[in-house]
Short mmCIF file of C-alpha atoms in Angstrom, two decimals:
data_model
loop_
_atom_site.label_atom_id
_atom_site.label_comp_id
_atom_site.label_asym_id
_atom_site.label_seq_id
_atom_site.Cartn_x
_atom_site.Cartn_y
_atom_site.Cartn_z
CA UNK F 29 103.28 116.57 105.17
CA UNK F 30 106.13 114.16 105.82
CA UNK F 31 109.43 115.13 104.25
CA UNK F 32 111.41 112.28 102.73
CA UNK F 33 115.14 112.15 103.44
CA UNK F 34 117.87 111.53 100.95
CA UNK F 35 118.79 107.98 100.01
CA UNK F 36 121.86 106.38 101.51
CA UNK F 37 123.78 107.36 98.40
CA UNK F 38 123.81 111.03 99.23
CA UNK F 39 124.27 110.53 102.95
CA UNK F 40 127.32 108.34 102.57
CA UNK F 41 128.66 110.21 99.53
CA UNK F 42 130.02 106.87 98.37
CA UNK F 43 127.00 105.03 97.03
CA UNK F 44 125.99 105.24 93.38
CA UNK F 45 122.31 104.43 93.17
CA UNK F 46 121.43 106.30 89.99
CA UNK F 47 118.60 104.62 88.13
CA UNK F 48 117.91 104.74 84.44
CA UNK F 49 114.27 103.77 84.63
CA UNK F 50 111.49 105.33 82.67
CA UNK F 51 108.39 106.43 84.65
CA UNK F 52 105.51 103.94 84.73
CA UNK F 53 103.33 104.19 81.65
CA UNK F 54 99.75 103.06 81.18
CA UNK F 55 99.26 99.43 82.19
CA UNK F 56 98.39 96.95 79.47
CA UNK F 57 95.48 94.51 79.35
CA UNK F 58 94.63 92.05 82.10
CA UNK F 59 97.73 89.95 81.53
CA UNK F 60 100.35 89.89 84.29
CA UNK F 61 102.98 89.54 81.58
CA UNK F 62 102.38 93.13 80.52
CA UNK F 63 102.84 96.20 82.66
CA UNK F 64 104.20 99.64 81.85
CA UNK F 65 104.85 99.99 78.12
CA UNK F 66 108.32 98.77 77.38
CA UNK F 67 110.86 100.73 75.42
CA UNK F 68 114.33 100.16 74.11
CA UNK F 69 115.64 101.84 77.26
CA UNK F 70 113.55 99.99 79.85
CA UNK F 71 112.40 96.39 79.63
CA UNK F 72 111.41 93.82 82.20
CA UNK F 73 114.52 91.93 83.28
CA UNK F 74 114.44 88.79 85.42
CA UNK F 75 116.26 89.32 88.71
CA UNK F 76 115.21 86.30 90.78
CA UNK F 77 113.79 82.86 90.03
CA UNK F 78 114.70 80.51 92.89
CA UNK F 79 114.23 76.76 93.00
CA UNK F 80 112.98 75.08 96.18
CA UNK F 81 115.06 71.97 95.55
CA UNK F 82 118.22 73.85 94.61
CA UNK F 83 118.06 76.88 96.92
CA UNK F 84 115.79 75.83 99.79
CA UNK F 85 115.17 78.61 102.31
CA UNK F 86 118.48 80.19 101.31
CA UNK F 87 116.50 81.72 98.44
CA UNK F 88 115.36 84.31 100.97
CA UNK F 89 117.28 86.96 102.86
CA UNK F 90 116.11 85.77 106.27
CA UNK F 91 113.92 83.12 107.87
CA UNK F 92 111.35 83.92 110.56
CA UNK F 93 110.52 80.42 111.74
CA UNK F 94 109.03 80.75 115.23
CA UNK F 95 111.60 83.39 116.09
CA UNK F 96 110.27 83.60 119.67
CA UNK F 97 110.87 79.88 120.25
CA UNK F 98 107.24 79.28 121.26
CA UNK F 99 106.86 75.91 119.53
CA UNK F 100 110.27 74.28 119.01
CA UNK F 101 108.79 70.81 118.60
CA UNK F 102 106.88 72.13 115.59
CA UNK F 103 110.01 73.18 113.72
CA UNK F 104 110.63 73.59 110.94
CA UNK F 105 107.58 75.74 110.29
CA UNK F 106 109.06 76.94 106.99
CA UNK F 107 110.55 74.34 104.67
CA UNK F 108 110.63 72.86 101.18
CA UNK F 109 107.80 70.48 100.30
CA UNK F 110 108.30 69.01 96.82
CA UNK F 111 108.47 71.87 94.33
CA UNK F 112 107.09 74.47 96.75
CA UNK F 113 107.89 76.29 99.96
CA UNK F 114 105.53 75.42 102.81
CA UNK F 115 104.59 77.62 105.78
CA UNK F 116 102.93 75.87 108.71
CA UNK F 117 100.81 77.64 111.33
CA UNK F 118 100.07 75.78 114.55
CA UNK F 119 97.75 76.92 117.30
CA UNK F 120 100.71 76.97 119.73
CA UNK F 121 102.82 79.34 117.62
CA UNK F 122 103.37 82.81 119.05
CA UNK F 123 105.21 85.94 117.96
CA UNK F 124 104.23 88.05 120.94
CA UNK F 125 101.17 87.65 123.13
CA UNK F 126 98.47 88.11 120.50
CA UNK F 127 99.87 86.90 117.17
CA UNK F 128 101.85 84.24 115.35
CA UNK F 129 104.33 84.57 112.50
CA UNK F 130 106.13 82.09 110.26
CA UNK F 131 107.50 83.97 107.25
CA UNK F 132 110.49 84.52 105.03
CA UNK F 133 111.71 87.97 104.13
CA UNK F 134 113.65 89.38 101.23
CA UNK F 135 115.18 87.80 98.15
CA UNK F 136 118.68 86.40 97.85
CA UNK F 137 120.53 85.62 94.64
CA UNK F 138 122.41 82.38 94.00
CA UNK F 139 125.67 84.09 95.00
CA UNK F 140 124.20 85.09 98.37
CA UNK F 141 123.60 88.77 97.65
CA UNK F 142 120.31 90.30 98.87
CA UNK F 143 118.16 91.88 96.16
CA UNK F 144 117.31 95.39 97.30
CA UNK F 145 114.17 97.15 96.07
CA UNK F 146 115.26 100.78 96.09
CA UNK F 147 113.64 104.15 95.58
CA UNK F 148 111.76 104.73 92.31
CA UNK F 149 112.48 101.23 91.03
CA UNK F 150 109.66 99.32 89.33
CA UNK F 151 109.29 95.66 90.24
CA UNK F 152 106.97 92.79 89.37
CA UNK F 153 106.64 89.72 91.61
CA UNK F 154 104.82 86.66 90.27
CA UNK F 155 104.18 83.34 91.98
CA UNK F 156 101.66 80.55 92.51
CA UNK F 157 100.05 79.96 95.86
CA UNK F 158 97.90 77.21 97.36
CA UNK F 159 95.54 78.32 100.13
CA UNK F 160 93.83 75.35 101.82
CA UNK F 161 90.35 75.68 103.27
CA UNK F 162 91.90 75.54 106.75
CA UNK F 163 93.57 78.91 106.10
CA UNK F 164 90.48 81.00 106.70
CA UNK F 165 90.00 84.72 106.47
CA UNK F 166 89.77 86.26 109.93
CA UNK F 167 87.99 89.11 111.65
CA UNK F 168 91.36 90.28 112.92
CA UNK F 169 94.45 90.31 110.66
CA UNK F 170 95.83 87.48 108.55
CA UNK F 171 98.55 88.40 106.03
CA UNK F 172 100.09 86.04 103.46
CA UNK F 173 102.36 88.54 101.67
CA UNK F 174 103.89 91.83 102.80
CA UNK F 175 106.18 94.60 101.57
CA UNK F 176 108.22 96.14 104.40
CA UNK F 177 111.45 97.87 105.29
CA UNK F 178 113.46 97.52 108.47
CA UNK F 179 113.13 101.19 109.53
CA UNK F 180 109.35 101.15 110.03
CA UNK F 181 107.22 98.53 111.74
CA UNK F 182 104.13 99.37 109.68
CA UNK F 183 103.95 97.38 106.41
CA UNK F 184 104.08 99.27 103.13
CA UNK F 185 101.69 96.88 101.34
CA UNK F 186 100.07 93.48 101.88
CA UNK F 187 97.95 90.67 100.51
CA UNK F 188 95.59 89.73 103.33
CA UNK F 189 92.63 87.50 104.20
CA UNK F 190 89.95 89.67 105.84
CA UNK F 191 86.30 89.00 106.56
CA UNK F 192 84.16 91.69 104.90
CA UNK F 193 80.46 91.84 105.80
CA UNK F 194 80.62 88.21 106.88
CA UNK F 195 82.27 87.01 103.65
CA UNK F 196 85.80 85.61 103.44
CA UNK F 197 87.96 87.70 101.10
CA UNK F 198 91.46 87.97 99.75
CA UNK F 199 92.56 91.58 99.45
CA UNK F 200 95.46 93.67 98.18
CA UNK F 201 96.13 96.77 100.25
CA UNK F 202 98.56 99.58 100.83
CA UNK F 203 99.17 101.52 104.04
CA UNK F 204 99.45 105.22 104.78
CA UNK F 205 102.14 106.00 107.31
CA UNK F 206 100.73 109.31 108.54
CA UNK F 207 97.62 107.70 110.05
CA UNK F 208 98.87 104.08 110.19
CA UNK F 209 95.86 102.84 108.23
CA UNK F 210 95.41 100.19 105.54
CA UNK F 211 93.49 100.68 102.31
CA UNK F 212 92.12 97.73 100.34
CA UNK F 213 92.09 98.61 96.64
CA UNK F 214 91.15 95.17 95.26
CA UNK F 215 89.33 92.16 96.73
CA UNK F 216 88.01 88.77 95.63
CA UNK F 217 86.08 85.99 97.33
CA UNK F 218 88.44 83.60 99.08
CA UNK F 219 86.52 80.33 99.10
CA UNK F 220 86.47 79.80 95.28
CA UNK F 221 90.28 79.89 95.16
CA UNK F 222 90.97 77.65 98.15
CA UNK F 223 92.32 74.11 97.68
CA UNK F 224 93.78 74.91 94.26
CA UNK F 225 96.84 76.59 92.76
CA UNK F 226 96.27 80.17 91.68
CA UNK F 227 98.70 82.72 90.27
CA UNK F 228 99.21 86.18 91.68
CA UNK F 229 101.23 89.11 90.37
CA UNK F 230 102.15 92.21 92.38
CA UNK F 231 103.63 95.09 90.41
CA UNK F 232 104.64 98.40 91.95
CA UNK F 233 106.82 101.47 91.90
CA UNK F 234 108.85 101.77 95.09
CA UNK F 235 108.47 105.55 95.27
CA UNK F 236 106.87 108.53 96.96
CA UNK F 237 104.14 108.70 94.30
CA UNK F 238 104.09 105.09 93.18
CA UNK F 239 101.52 102.67 91.90
CA UNK F 240 100.53 99.13 92.82
CA UNK F 241 98.84 96.60 90.58
CA UNK F 242 97.45 93.24 91.73
CA UNK F 243 96.49 90.43 89.38
CA UNK F 244 94.91 87.18 90.58
CA UNK F 245 94.35 84.34 88.09
CA UNK F 246 92.76 80.92 88.26
CA UNK F 247 94.35 79.17 85.31
CA UNK F 248 93.53 81.29 82.25
CA UNK F 249 90.72 83.12 84.05
CA UNK F 250 91.56 86.51 85.49
CA UNK F 251 89.73 87.04 88.78
CA UNK F 252 91.20 90.44 89.65
CA UNK F 253 93.32 92.98 87.79
CA UNK F 254 93.28 96.25 89.68
CA UNK F 255 95.70 99.14 89.95
CA UNK F 256 95.98 102.12 92.29
CA UNK F 257 98.20 105.12 91.48
CA UNK F 258 99.68 108.08 93.31
CA UNK F 259 100.39 106.19 96.54
CA UNK F 260 103.42 106.46 98.80
CA UNK F 261 105.39 103.20 98.75
CA UNK F 262 108.71 104.61 99.97
CA UNK F 263 109.07 105.33 103.68
CA UNK F 264 112.76 105.06 104.40
CA UNK F 265 115.83 107.25 104.21
CA UNK F 266 118.43 104.50 104.33
CA UNK F 267 116.88 101.05 104.03
CA UNK F 268 115.19 99.24 101.14
CA UNK F 269 111.85 97.57 100.56
CA UNK F 270 111.64 93.79 100.61
CA UNK F 271 108.82 91.29 100.18
CA UNK F 272 107.73 88.72 102.74
CA UNK F 273 105.87 85.46 102.21
CA UNK F 274 104.22 83.27 104.82
CA UNK F 275 101.50 83.37 107.48
CA UNK F 276 101.29 86.26 109.93
CA UNK F 277 98.00 86.34 111.83
CA UNK F 278 96.27 87.41 114.99
CA UNK F 279 95.26 84.70 117.42
CA UNK F 280 92.22 86.73 118.53
CA UNK F 281 89.86 85.55 115.80
CA UNK F 282 87.51 82.72 116.73
CA UNK F 283 87.76 79.32 115.08
CA UNK F 284 91.42 79.38 114.07
CA UNK F 285 92.69 76.08 112.70
CA UNK F 286 96.10 74.59 112.25
CA UNK F 287 96.94 75.31 108.65
CA UNK F 288 99.59 75.98 106.03
CA UNK F 289 100.38 77.96 102.89
CA UNK F 290 102.27 76.81 99.78
CA UNK F 291 104.07 79.06 97.29
CA UNK F 292 106.04 78.10 94.19
CA UNK F 293 107.32 79.42 90.86
CA UNK F 294 108.56 82.62 92.48
CA UNK F 295 109.85 85.18 90.02
CA UNK F 296 110.96 88.80 90.42
CA UNK F 297 111.51 91.18 87.53
CA UNK F 298 112.72 94.77 87.45
CA UNK F 299 111.88 97.32 84.79
CA UNK F 300 115.18 98.57 83.45
CA UNK F 301 118.79 97.61 84.09
CA UNK F 302 119.89 96.06 87.35
CA UNK F 303 120.97 98.57 89.95
CA UNK F 304 124.64 98.32 90.98
CA UNK F 305 125.20 96.94 94.47
CA UNK F 306 125.54 99.47 97.25
CA UNK F 307 129.17 100.35 97.97
CA UNK F 308 129.83 100.97 101.63
CA UNK F 309 132.76 102.66 103.35
CA UNK F 310 135.20 100.24 104.98
CA UNK F 311 134.60 99.09 108.55
CA UNK F 312 136.79 100.21 111.42
CA UNK F 313 139.83 97.95 111.30
CA UNK F 314 141.62 99.67 114.16
CA UNK F 315 142.96 97.79 117.16
CA UNK F 316 140.16 96.44 119.33
CA UNK F 317 137.32 97.49 116.98
CA UNK F 318 134.41 95.09 116.37
CA UNK F 319 131.58 96.13 114.05
CA UNK F 320 128.02 95.16 115.01
CA UNK F 321 127.42 93.83 111.48
CA UNK F 322 130.60 91.72 111.46
CA UNK F 323 130.26 88.31 109.83
CA UNK F 324 129.90 85.66 112.53
CA UNK F 325 127.96 87.85 114.95
CA UNK F 326 124.50 86.72 116.05
CA UNK F 327 121.22 88.64 115.65
CA UNK F 328 118.30 86.93 117.32
CA UNK F 329 114.59 87.60 116.97
CA UNK F 330 113.90 90.84 115.12
CA UNK F 331 117.46 92.16 115.52
CA UNK F 332 119.34 92.50 112.22
CA UNK F 333 121.99 94.56 110.43
CA UNK F 334 120.79 97.58 108.45
CA UNK F 335 122.27 100.48 106.51
CA UNK F 336 123.52 103.49 108.46
CA UNK F 337 124.66 106.74 106.85
CA UNK F 338 126.80 107.86 109.80
CA UNK F 339 128.17 104.51 111.02
CA UNK F 340 131.57 103.05 110.28
CA UNK F 341 131.21 100.36 107.65
CA UNK F 342 127.85 101.90 106.65
CA UNK F 343 125.86 99.50 108.84
CA UNK F 344 124.41 99.08 112.33
CA UNK F 345 122.45 96.47 114.27
CA UNK F 346 118.83 97.48 114.89
CA UNK F 347 115.79 96.24 116.84
CA UNK F 348 117.75 95.17 119.90
CA UNK F 349 115.86 94.84 123.18
CA UNK F 350 112.31 95.34 124.37
CA UNK F 351 111.87 91.66 125.27
CA UNK F 352 113.91 88.52 125.91
CA UNK F 353 114.02 87.55 122.22
CA UNK F 354 115.63 90.44 120.32
CA UNK F 355 119.36 90.73 120.97
CA UNK F 356 122.75 90.93 119.26
CA UNK F 357 125.94 89.08 120.11
CA UNK F 358 129.42 90.23 119.11
CA UNK F 359 131.61 87.18 118.87
CA UNK F 360 135.33 86.70 118.60
CA UNK F 361 136.41 89.50 120.94
CA UNK F 362 140.08 88.76 121.63
CA UNK F 363 142.16 89.43 124.72
CA UNK F 364 145.76 88.36 125.21
CA UNK F 365 145.39 88.21 128.99
CA UNK F 366 142.49 88.07 131.43
CA UNK F 367 141.42 91.25 133.14
CA UNK F 368 139.36 94.42 132.98
CA UNK F 369 139.29 96.40 129.72
CA UNK F 370 137.53 99.65 128.77
CA UNK F 371 134.80 98.98 126.19
CA UNK F 372 133.60 102.00 124.19
CA UNK F 373 130.13 101.49 122.75
CA UNK F 374 129.26 103.42 119.56
CA UNK F 375 125.52 103.67 118.92
CA UNK F 376 122.65 105.79 117.61
CA UNK F 377 120.40 106.75 120.49
CA UNK F 378 116.80 107.96 120.43
CA UNK F 379 116.79 110.26 123.44
CA UNK F 380 117.73 108.22 126.52
CA UNK F 381 118.07 104.47 126.14
CA UNK F 382 120.26 101.73 127.53
CA UNK F 383 121.82 98.38 126.76
CA UNK F 384 122.26 95.49 129.09
CA UNK F 385 125.60 93.87 128.32
CA UNK F 386 126.64 90.36 129.28
CA UNK F 387 130.24 89.20 128.79
CA UNK F 388 130.64 85.45 128.35
CA UNK F 389 127.22 84.84 129.91
CA UNK F 390 127.98 86.87 133.02
CA UNK F 391 125.78 89.27 134.97
CA UNK F 392 124.27 92.26 133.20
CA UNK F 393 126.18 95.51 132.95
CA UNK F 394 123.91 98.55 132.48
CA UNK F 395 125.04 100.90 129.71
CA UNK F 396 122.81 104.02 129.68
CA UNK F 397 123.20 106.40 126.73
CA UNK F 398 121.70 109.74 125.67
CA UNK F 399 121.87 111.06 122.13
CA UNK F 400 120.14 111.31 118.75
CA UNK F 401 119.41 108.91 115.89
CA UNK F 402 121.37 110.95 113.33
CA UNK F 403 124.68 111.02 115.21
CA UNK F 404 126.87 108.32 116.72
CA UNK F 405 127.08 108.60 120.51
CA UNK F 406 129.78 106.88 122.58
CA UNK F 407 130.12 105.77 126.15
CA UNK F 408 132.77 103.67 127.88
CA UNK F 409 132.30 100.97 130.52
CA UNK F 410 134.73 98.44 132.00
CA UNK F 411 134.31 94.78 131.06
CA UNK F 412 136.08 91.70 132.39
CA UNK F 413 137.50 89.53 129.61
CA UNK F 414 139.07 86.10 129.71
CA UNK F 415 142.31 85.35 127.92
CA UNK F 416 141.50 84.26 124.40
CA UNK F 417 138.08 84.55 122.76
CA UNK F 418 135.15 86.41 124.36
CA UNK F 419 131.47 86.84 123.50
CA UNK F 420 129.55 90.04 124.34
CA UNK F 421 125.75 90.11 124.24
CA UNK F 422 123.70 93.33 123.89
CA UNK F 423 120.08 93.19 125.01
CA UNK F 424 117.31 94.73 127.13
CA UNK F 425 114.28 92.99 128.59
CA UNK F 426 112.29 96.18 129.15
CA UNK F 427 112.64 98.61 126.21
CA UNK F 428 114.30 99.06 122.85
CA UNK F 429 118.02 99.67 123.09
CA UNK F 430 120.12 102.03 120.97
CA UNK F 431 121.13 100.97 117.47
CA UNK F 432 124.59 99.47 117.76
CA UNK F 433 127.37 100.65 115.41
CA UNK F 434 130.44 98.99 116.93
CA UNK F 435 132.49 98.46 120.08
CA UNK F 436 136.14 99.26 120.69
CA UNK F 437 138.06 97.36 123.35
CA UNK F 438 140.91 99.35 124.88
CA UNK F 439 144.04 98.21 126.64
CA UNK F 440 143.96 97.12 130.26
CA UNK F 441 145.36 99.29 133.01
#
């Protein structure tokens, strides 16, 4: 049986993530406005209700609009259309060799702070969606909503469009990490809800023994209201769960059409009081230190900052390398004079891995490293800097690179 690690709070000894939530009680009737029985101590509180016109795509933590650059003339694939967000899927779009993806991930408040779904919290997401008849169910995968975290590639839960015994369906499912398998716990016929606005509600406990409830309504008519309990919806030691909306599908199914998805009236509620923001230790502000998560850096493709219990500043840059798309760039590296400088790379390494490093667009410098994912490893290489501002790119075209904590530029000889 998999053993779950401690949350970032304990690992950093500086993060207060104590929750005052009651355990989920018996669900109410088939009304998405009712969930676990409320009490004076725990009530549903609105945490997020973005407006397309006011917030645009900034309502979300990140945008995954053709992140591989396969169809630039089709951009934007994700944009505001009237009072809804629209996700386009063209036949040319690719996110790898066998799939396409145009999604948004996470939720962001009006003040720019990401909303983090943490361990044992209870959340309810409600929105309307419009599925045209060109967005067909497929014999391979087509997902229109996901719950994921950045530590694990496998999704935690999904709303998908499968073909079951030759019939197009819409399904709610959860995944089991041990065997990497999905489990549909509720389905409905897809065709009767196409070309119209329908309302869906996804309610869940983000925990080791959680529950997930899916409600699908056509106006006042409830099509589905199903709940599954005792499922593992928490797979991470340090990160947090976040929802994704959009179209993510295989290109291997026959008869794919160019299509789109619309969502509107997004709303997220949490049972109980809002959790205080995570408090991280300060970054390294020593001479020549540049954190991977520093504001102004660039993270392309899947690369992104994430929590890190053992890193300075409490963050690292993950998912660097493995292709030409996923890389990180540290910008604003200063040098008073031109010349060679020692650069010490701090990273978490899974066995033996390496970075390719390019300074100001120059030739690649190989940086091999050997270490473990629970301890920061360092190695030092010389780099040639120009006087003034430099840019250093970390990448690998062949395999995943280490997870980058920071770099420290030393004095020249």
